[in-house]
């Protein structure tokens, strides 16, 4: 496809539409929108070759605000529509935008299979631990005890971990970030985009109306250092104010503990070194919960494998062009035929 | 004219072979007896002999039923003749039963006085007990009203095949082919094509191939020898007068698959097919999957919802998106069909109907999803609905579905059913280059582009696919502004968009053939109106009654949404309209509501196709005989 390159490099603004953004003032979705637009500008993405596919929910309004191709589909089914798009045109850069209800309630089955199949998409799950669009009912990621119109005395169900789900489903790129961490989020999104295969990114998103401050325990400025760790592949797992804390394996156990560097003879050399290709490690990191352990952010797991589209195209020698009339005539005449003469 | 009962051997002795106009033969045996293979070989040589024919395989519902049980009986019926054959036949003239269970299950179908060929060697105390016989039916006189030909086929097969060095087990497995040889002799069929086929099929084990060929010859020789004593009658069925051309047999499943591929070719599009296995729709998934080398993409989705949504995504990206299922799966696709209607994307959805509700009778046929196809969605969501009337008609119907979907940017449901999917008919193979192409033009010009600006004639919106510079736009299920496609809650706009979506069907109505009368006059006492696979029995019944001088006509609908524009006027020209359907009366309701004609239903919902006789009787009851 011919792409006309613009004279000036694109800016975030070039990815914004003239649609009036309808999220509640203060909603975390604004920040994510900004990050996505900036990221696409940074990598000089081609808007004509970029597609955003979403389900239903506040978060799923996202495509309307992107000056790319966009398809706002039906509740929970965005991964399946995106799969069809990608299999037909592997050249397209296809993004799925979904919420925690959209992806893990009604669409749980599809999320499982799109990850298992490793379709080359970026899946952004905006996790606000609540159903926003339908006015605040508890969701499959809501913590036990969440009060909502359908759980007035507090929900009794146990939440699912999106990251744990993605790893369990066989996701080959699993990452996490926060709406308000612009730089970090842009960086994670770039890595997701560069990854061939399904890239899954959970983004903690504050719903200021129905679930405000639910992530404050690790996102607020005063606790962030203590309760977050920004993972970097190949680097020791250091966090805390001035890098004073670290993570290591409890000796003799498959269990992570937080330690203070320089205390009890612990040095940086004792710390775990992040290895994004280590799946069991990703599982341990995914399970970490503040305040006992910091929330793991960044790319928890990245180990590329053949993506579905390419597997189909390579493995079966599938071609794009429709069959010729000759080929079809041959097909119709295969096997036993006979002639009736006049 | 009804298929005549076979004449007695005395009659056949006078002449070498007794000529017949048409015959129904039913092969039955245990699932492991190779009944389908036997039937298919008989069909192949019958086609080569120039007869018209229809076959119907009747598989047991169980995958591997225990040997010798009644629920493990597999059957294959073929109706062939010197005249046009439209159904697999009301009742067999000849029943071949390779074990007691097959006799037990199938005997009731046989015509009075019909021939029953049994393998007496398979009748022993144990097998009789398994089949639920208290006494041996071969000896207790219970078959007195039929012409019983009992031969120890097992023993004869072993005697022929074992000396070649084939094991006892493998030799016994040739008994279906021995039987086939005998039936070939009865109808004067050529053995050579089957011998060649056996050689190819068993190319890896020449011993098995020669064993089977020896059995085929031995069965045939047995018929020849027995002829002298008059024990086994010989018949001849002259070639039918078919239009000249190249022919093959084809099932509905194959014809749909090839029609979809041909349709995509004529549109100049890649075919993308997504489905989730379900009986009896899976043959289409299998057939299309085998065509990957021709550029067909197939995708086995995690469920029917994923399948239809992937097809929608494929169409959005510029392919011909197709999905298929049976009734329960179509129910699951309902919400996504609403999206396809709103997004105004082409989509073809094949529904191979089966008996419902719920899991119902998954292997049995029914036409009970018409209302679901027409109206089974939320909101006002008009789409096009077509029905194939027979196995070979599936090819053209599939092409027509692709044409409408791409020209009008609308989803099209194609109704088939369990009978059509599996039944085989001869088909005059078309030349693809002689079909009229309907190439799709994607929108590429950004100048003046609006996602919902419409073509004046078709009301189709432009198909602007991702990857096209300058046409970036957003679509979705929310109501859209009638021009820009931007979200719109404006009441007048919603009215306008709803009206336009409905009006698309009016435009399609102008672009489909006027409804014609297939048999009989264009006015008169009675019109029989059918859709789908009732075509065979209705057509046979009406053709014979017209030949006998009755004032009856046959009108068969392919287009069910929109209906042909002249249909109401046509129906009003008859005193009575009779609508046979394998449901509780769905089309009849539609015709009454749409045209205020006093149409009457003839409804059968037993999982079995109509018999010609049932339709004849219903017509005669209305005309007075
Ligand atoms: C088939 C169907 N069922 C229910 C709904 C109603 N519905 C819309 S969005 C939603 C939940 C959205 O929650 P989430 O995915 O967490 O997204 P958020 O609004 O929080 O961004 C529900 C239940 C629907 N649109 N379609
Ligand atoms: S309800 Fe919550 S998630 Fe939805 S737009 Fe408002 S703040 Fe955002």
PDB file of C-alpha atoms in Angstrom, chain A residues 1-2 17 19 22 47-49 51 61 63-64 66-75 77 80-81 83-85 87-89 92 109-110 113 117 308 316 318-325 327-329 331-342, chain B residues 41 44 47-48 242 244-249 258 261 265 269-270 272 291-295 297 299-303 305-306 309-310 313-314 316-317 319 335-336 427 429-433 465-469 471-478 486-487 489:
ATOM      1  CA  UNK A   1       0.000   0.000   0.000  1.00  0.00           C
ATOM      2  CA  UNK A   2       1.293   3.443  -0.897  1.00  0.00           C
ATOM      3  CA  UNK A  17     -10.172  13.516  16.073  1.00  0.00           C
ATOM      4  CA  UNK A  19     -14.998  14.362  18.275  1.00  0.00           C
ATOM      5  CA  UNK A  22     -17.322  12.332  26.474  1.00  0.00           C
ATOM      6  CA  UNK A  47      -2.744   6.462  10.763  1.00  0.00           C
ATOM      7  CA  UNK A  48      -4.093   4.778   7.644  1.00  0.00           C
ATOM      8  CA  UNK A  49      -2.519   1.465   8.630  1.00  0.00           C
ATOM      9  CA  UNK A  51      -6.855   0.223  13.519  1.00  0.00           C
ATOM     10  CA  UNK A  61     -15.343   4.702  23.266  1.00  0.00           C
ATOM     11  CA  UNK A  63     -11.582   4.525  18.855  1.00  0.00           C
ATOM     12  CA  UNK A  64     -13.837   7.546  18.259  1.00  0.00           C
ATOM     13  CA  UNK A  66      -8.310   8.365  17.401  1.00  0.00           C
ATOM     14  CA  UNK A  67      -7.683   9.751  13.916  1.00  0.00           C
ATOM     15  CA  UNK A  68      -7.006   6.251  12.627  1.00  0.00           C
ATOM     16  CA  UNK A  69      -9.347   3.513  11.472  1.00  0.00           C
ATOM     17  CA  UNK A  70     -11.660   2.491  14.289  1.00  0.00           C
ATOM     18  CA  UNK A  71     -14.366  -0.056  14.993  1.00  0.00           C
ATOM     19  CA  UNK A  72     -16.515   0.169  18.138  1.00  0.00           C
ATOM     20  CA  UNK A  73     -18.012  -3.312  18.174  1.00  0.00           C
ATOM     21  CA  UNK A  74     -20.103  -5.213  20.736  1.00  0.00           C
ATOM     22  CA  UNK A  75     -19.619  -6.106  24.361  1.00  0.00           C
ATOM     23  CA  UNK A  77     -16.114  -9.369  21.277  1.00  0.00           C
ATOM     24  CA  UNK A  80     -12.656 -11.680  17.667  1.00  0.00           C
ATOM     25  CA  UNK A  81     -13.338  -8.794  15.295  1.00  0.00           C
ATOM     26  CA  UNK A  83      -8.643 -11.357  14.772  1.00  0.00           C
ATOM     27  CA  UNK A  84     -10.646 -11.240  11.540  1.00  0.00           C
ATOM     28  CA  UNK A  85      -9.099  -7.904  10.585  1.00  0.00           C
ATOM     29  CA  UNK A  87      -5.890 -12.411   9.518  1.00  0.00           C
ATOM     30  CA  UNK A  88      -7.174 -10.698   6.392  1.00  0.00           C
ATOM     31  CA  UNK A  89      -4.598  -7.921   6.384  1.00  0.00           C
ATOM     32  CA  UNK A  92      -2.291  -3.489   9.634  1.00  0.00           C
ATOM     33  CA  UNK A 109     -13.547 -16.678  26.476  1.00  0.00           C
ATOM     34  CA  UNK A 110     -12.353 -14.566  23.583  1.00  0.00           C
ATOM     35  CA  UNK A 113      -8.323 -17.645  22.826  1.00  0.00           C
ATOM     36  CA  UNK A 117      -3.597 -18.193  19.418  1.00  0.00           C
ATOM     37  CA  UNK A 308      -1.275 -16.900  14.376  1.00  0.00           C
ATOM     38  CA  UNK A 316       0.064 -23.562   5.004  1.00  0.00           C
ATOM     39  CA  UNK A 318      -1.756 -19.599   2.251  1.00  0.00           C
ATOM     40  CA  UNK A 319      -2.000 -16.912  -0.329  1.00  0.00           C
ATOM     41  CA  UNK A 320      -3.946 -13.694  -0.478  1.00  0.00           C
ATOM     42  CA  UNK A 321      -5.110 -13.682  -4.099  1.00  0.00           C
ATOM     43  CA  UNK A 322      -8.499 -15.202  -4.884  1.00  0.00           C
ATOM     44  CA  UNK A 323      -8.464 -18.236  -7.183  1.00  0.00           C
ATOM     45  CA  UNK A 324      -8.453 -17.768 -10.946  1.00  0.00           C
ATOM     46  CA  UNK A 325     -11.283 -18.980 -13.170  1.00  0.00           C
ATOM     47  CA  UNK A 327      -8.331 -22.986 -10.917  1.00  0.00           C
ATOM     48  CA  UNK A 328     -12.014 -22.914 -10.076  1.00  0.00           C
ATOM     49  CA  UNK A 329     -12.959 -24.769 -13.228  1.00  0.00           C
ATOM     50  CA  UNK A 331     -11.811 -27.677  -8.818  1.00  0.00           C
ATOM     51  CA  UNK A 332     -15.356 -28.185 -10.086  1.00  0.00           C
ATOM     52  CA  UNK A 333     -14.190 -30.909 -12.437  1.00  0.00           C
ATOM     53  CA  UNK A 334     -12.166 -32.898  -9.904  1.00  0.00           C
ATOM     54  CA  UNK A 335     -13.231 -36.529  -9.309  1.00  0.00           C
ATOM     55  CA  UNK A 336     -15.884 -38.529 -11.187  1.00  0.00           C
ATOM     56  CA  UNK A 337     -17.535 -36.646 -14.039  1.00  0.00           C
ATOM     57  CA  UNK A 338     -19.468 -37.766 -17.105  1.00  0.00           C
ATOM     58  CA  UNK A 339     -20.686 -36.142 -20.280  1.00  0.00           C
ATOM     59  CA  UNK A 340     -24.226 -36.090 -21.565  1.00  0.00           C
ATOM     60  CA  UNK A 341     -24.207 -35.433 -25.276  1.00  0.00           C
ATOM     61  CA  UNK A 342     -26.957 -33.768 -27.231  1.00  0.00           C
TER      62      UNK A 342
ATOM     63  CA  UNK B  41     -20.109 -46.395  -5.474  1.00  0.00           C
ATOM     64  CA  UNK B  44     -21.275 -43.108  -9.101  1.00  0.00           C
ATOM     65  CA  UNK B  47     -24.645 -41.441 -12.687  1.00  0.00           C
ATOM     66  CA  UNK B  48     -22.201 -42.747 -15.295  1.00  0.00           C
ATOM     67  CA  UNK B 242     -30.546 -34.478 -19.119  1.00  0.00           C
ATOM     68  CA  UNK B 244     -26.116 -31.905 -22.621  1.00  0.00           C
ATOM     69  CA  UNK B 245     -22.970 -31.041 -20.741  1.00  0.00           C
ATOM     70  CA  UNK B 246     -20.412 -32.212 -18.248  1.00  0.00           C
ATOM     71  CA  UNK B 247     -21.904 -33.645 -15.059  1.00  0.00           C
ATOM     72  CA  UNK B 248     -20.826 -34.702 -11.598  1.00  0.00           C
ATOM     73  CA  UNK B 249     -22.664 -35.502  -8.400  1.00  0.00           C
ATOM     74  CA  UNK B 258     -17.769 -24.018  -4.158  1.00  0.00           C
ATOM     75  CA  UNK B 261     -15.505 -19.528  -3.503  1.00  0.00           C
ATOM     76  CA  UNK B 265     -13.969 -14.889  -7.264  1.00  0.00           C
ATOM     77  CA  UNK B 269     -12.397 -10.709  -3.118  1.00  0.00           C
ATOM     78  CA  UNK B 270     -10.536 -12.983  -0.787  1.00  0.00           C
ATOM     79  CA  UNK B 272     -12.612 -15.530   4.745  1.00  0.00           C
ATOM     80  CA  UNK B 291      -9.452 -25.152  -0.330  1.00  0.00           C
ATOM     81  CA  UNK B 292      -6.813 -23.124   1.487  1.00  0.00           C
ATOM     82  CA  UNK B 293      -4.411 -23.518  -1.396  1.00  0.00           C
ATOM     83  CA  UNK B 294      -6.900 -21.534  -3.493  1.00  0.00           C
ATOM     84  CA  UNK B 295      -6.541 -18.549  -1.197  1.00  0.00           C
ATOM     85  CA  UNK B 297      -8.867 -18.394   4.678  1.00  0.00           C
ATOM     86  CA  UNK B 299     -10.724 -20.011  10.893  1.00  0.00           C
ATOM     87  CA  UNK B 300     -12.114 -22.437  13.467  1.00  0.00           C
ATOM     88  CA  UNK B 301     -13.287 -20.019  16.124  1.00  0.00           C
ATOM     89  CA  UNK B 302     -13.867 -20.685  19.839  1.00  0.00           C
ATOM     90  CA  UNK B 303     -17.621 -20.329  19.436  1.00  0.00           C
ATOM     91  CA  UNK B 305     -20.040 -15.532  18.353  1.00  0.00           C
ATOM     92  CA  UNK B 306     -16.327 -15.390  17.706  1.00  0.00           C
ATOM     93  CA  UNK B 309     -17.382 -11.450  14.671  1.00  0.00           C
ATOM     94  CA  UNK B 310     -14.192 -12.607  12.965  1.00  0.00           C
ATOM     95  CA  UNK B 313     -13.757  -8.076  11.060  1.00  0.00           C
ATOM     96  CA  UNK B 314     -12.649  -9.759   7.841  1.00  0.00           C
ATOM     97  CA  UNK B 316     -14.305  -4.665   7.502  1.00  0.00           C
ATOM     98  CA  UNK B 317     -10.731  -5.337   6.372  1.00  0.00           C
ATOM     99  CA  UNK B 319     -12.462  -9.708   2.453  1.00  0.00           C
ATOM    100  CA  UNK B 335     -26.204  -9.855  18.489  1.00  0.00           C
ATOM    101  CA  UNK B 336     -23.335  -9.642  16.022  1.00  0.00           C
ATOM    102  CA  UNK B 427     -25.006 -31.283 -11.336  1.00  0.00           C
ATOM    103  CA  UNK B 429     -20.780 -28.296 -14.030  1.00  0.00           C
ATOM    104  CA  UNK B 430     -20.781 -24.638 -15.001  1.00  0.00           C
ATOM    105  CA  UNK B 431     -17.970 -22.835 -16.753  1.00  0.00           C
ATOM    106  CA  UNK B 432     -16.766 -20.222 -14.315  1.00  0.00           C
ATOM    107  CA  UNK B 433     -15.774 -17.871 -17.131  1.00  0.00           C
ATOM    108  CA  UNK B 465     -10.955  -0.510   4.105  1.00  0.00           C
ATOM    109  CA  UNK B 466      -8.231   0.095   6.683  1.00  0.00           C
ATOM    110  CA  UNK B 467      -4.918   0.732   5.006  1.00  0.00           C
ATOM    111  CA  UNK B 468      -6.393   3.273   2.587  1.00  0.00           C
ATOM    112  CA  UNK B 469      -4.681   6.677   3.089  1.00  0.00           C
ATOM    113  CA  UNK B 471     -10.099   7.578   4.500  1.00  0.00           C
ATOM    114  CA  UNK B 472      -9.482   7.016   8.223  1.00  0.00           C
ATOM    115  CA  UNK B 473     -12.876   6.862   9.890  1.00  0.00           C
ATOM    116  CA  UNK B 474     -14.693   5.266  12.800  1.00  0.00           C
ATOM    117  CA  UNK B 475     -17.722   3.010  12.688  1.00  0.00           C
ATOM    118  CA  UNK B 476     -19.582   1.013  15.285  1.00  0.00           C
ATOM    119  CA  UNK B 477     -22.868  -0.193  16.681  1.00  0.00           C
ATOM    120  CA  UNK B 478     -24.014   3.149  18.066  1.00  0.00           C
ATOM    121  CA  UNK B 486     -20.310  10.145  13.767  1.00  0.00           C
ATOM    122  CA  UNK B 487     -22.317   9.046  16.833  1.00  0.00           C
ATOM    123  CA  UNK B 489     -28.592  10.623  19.176  1.00  0.00           C
TER     124      UNK B 489
END
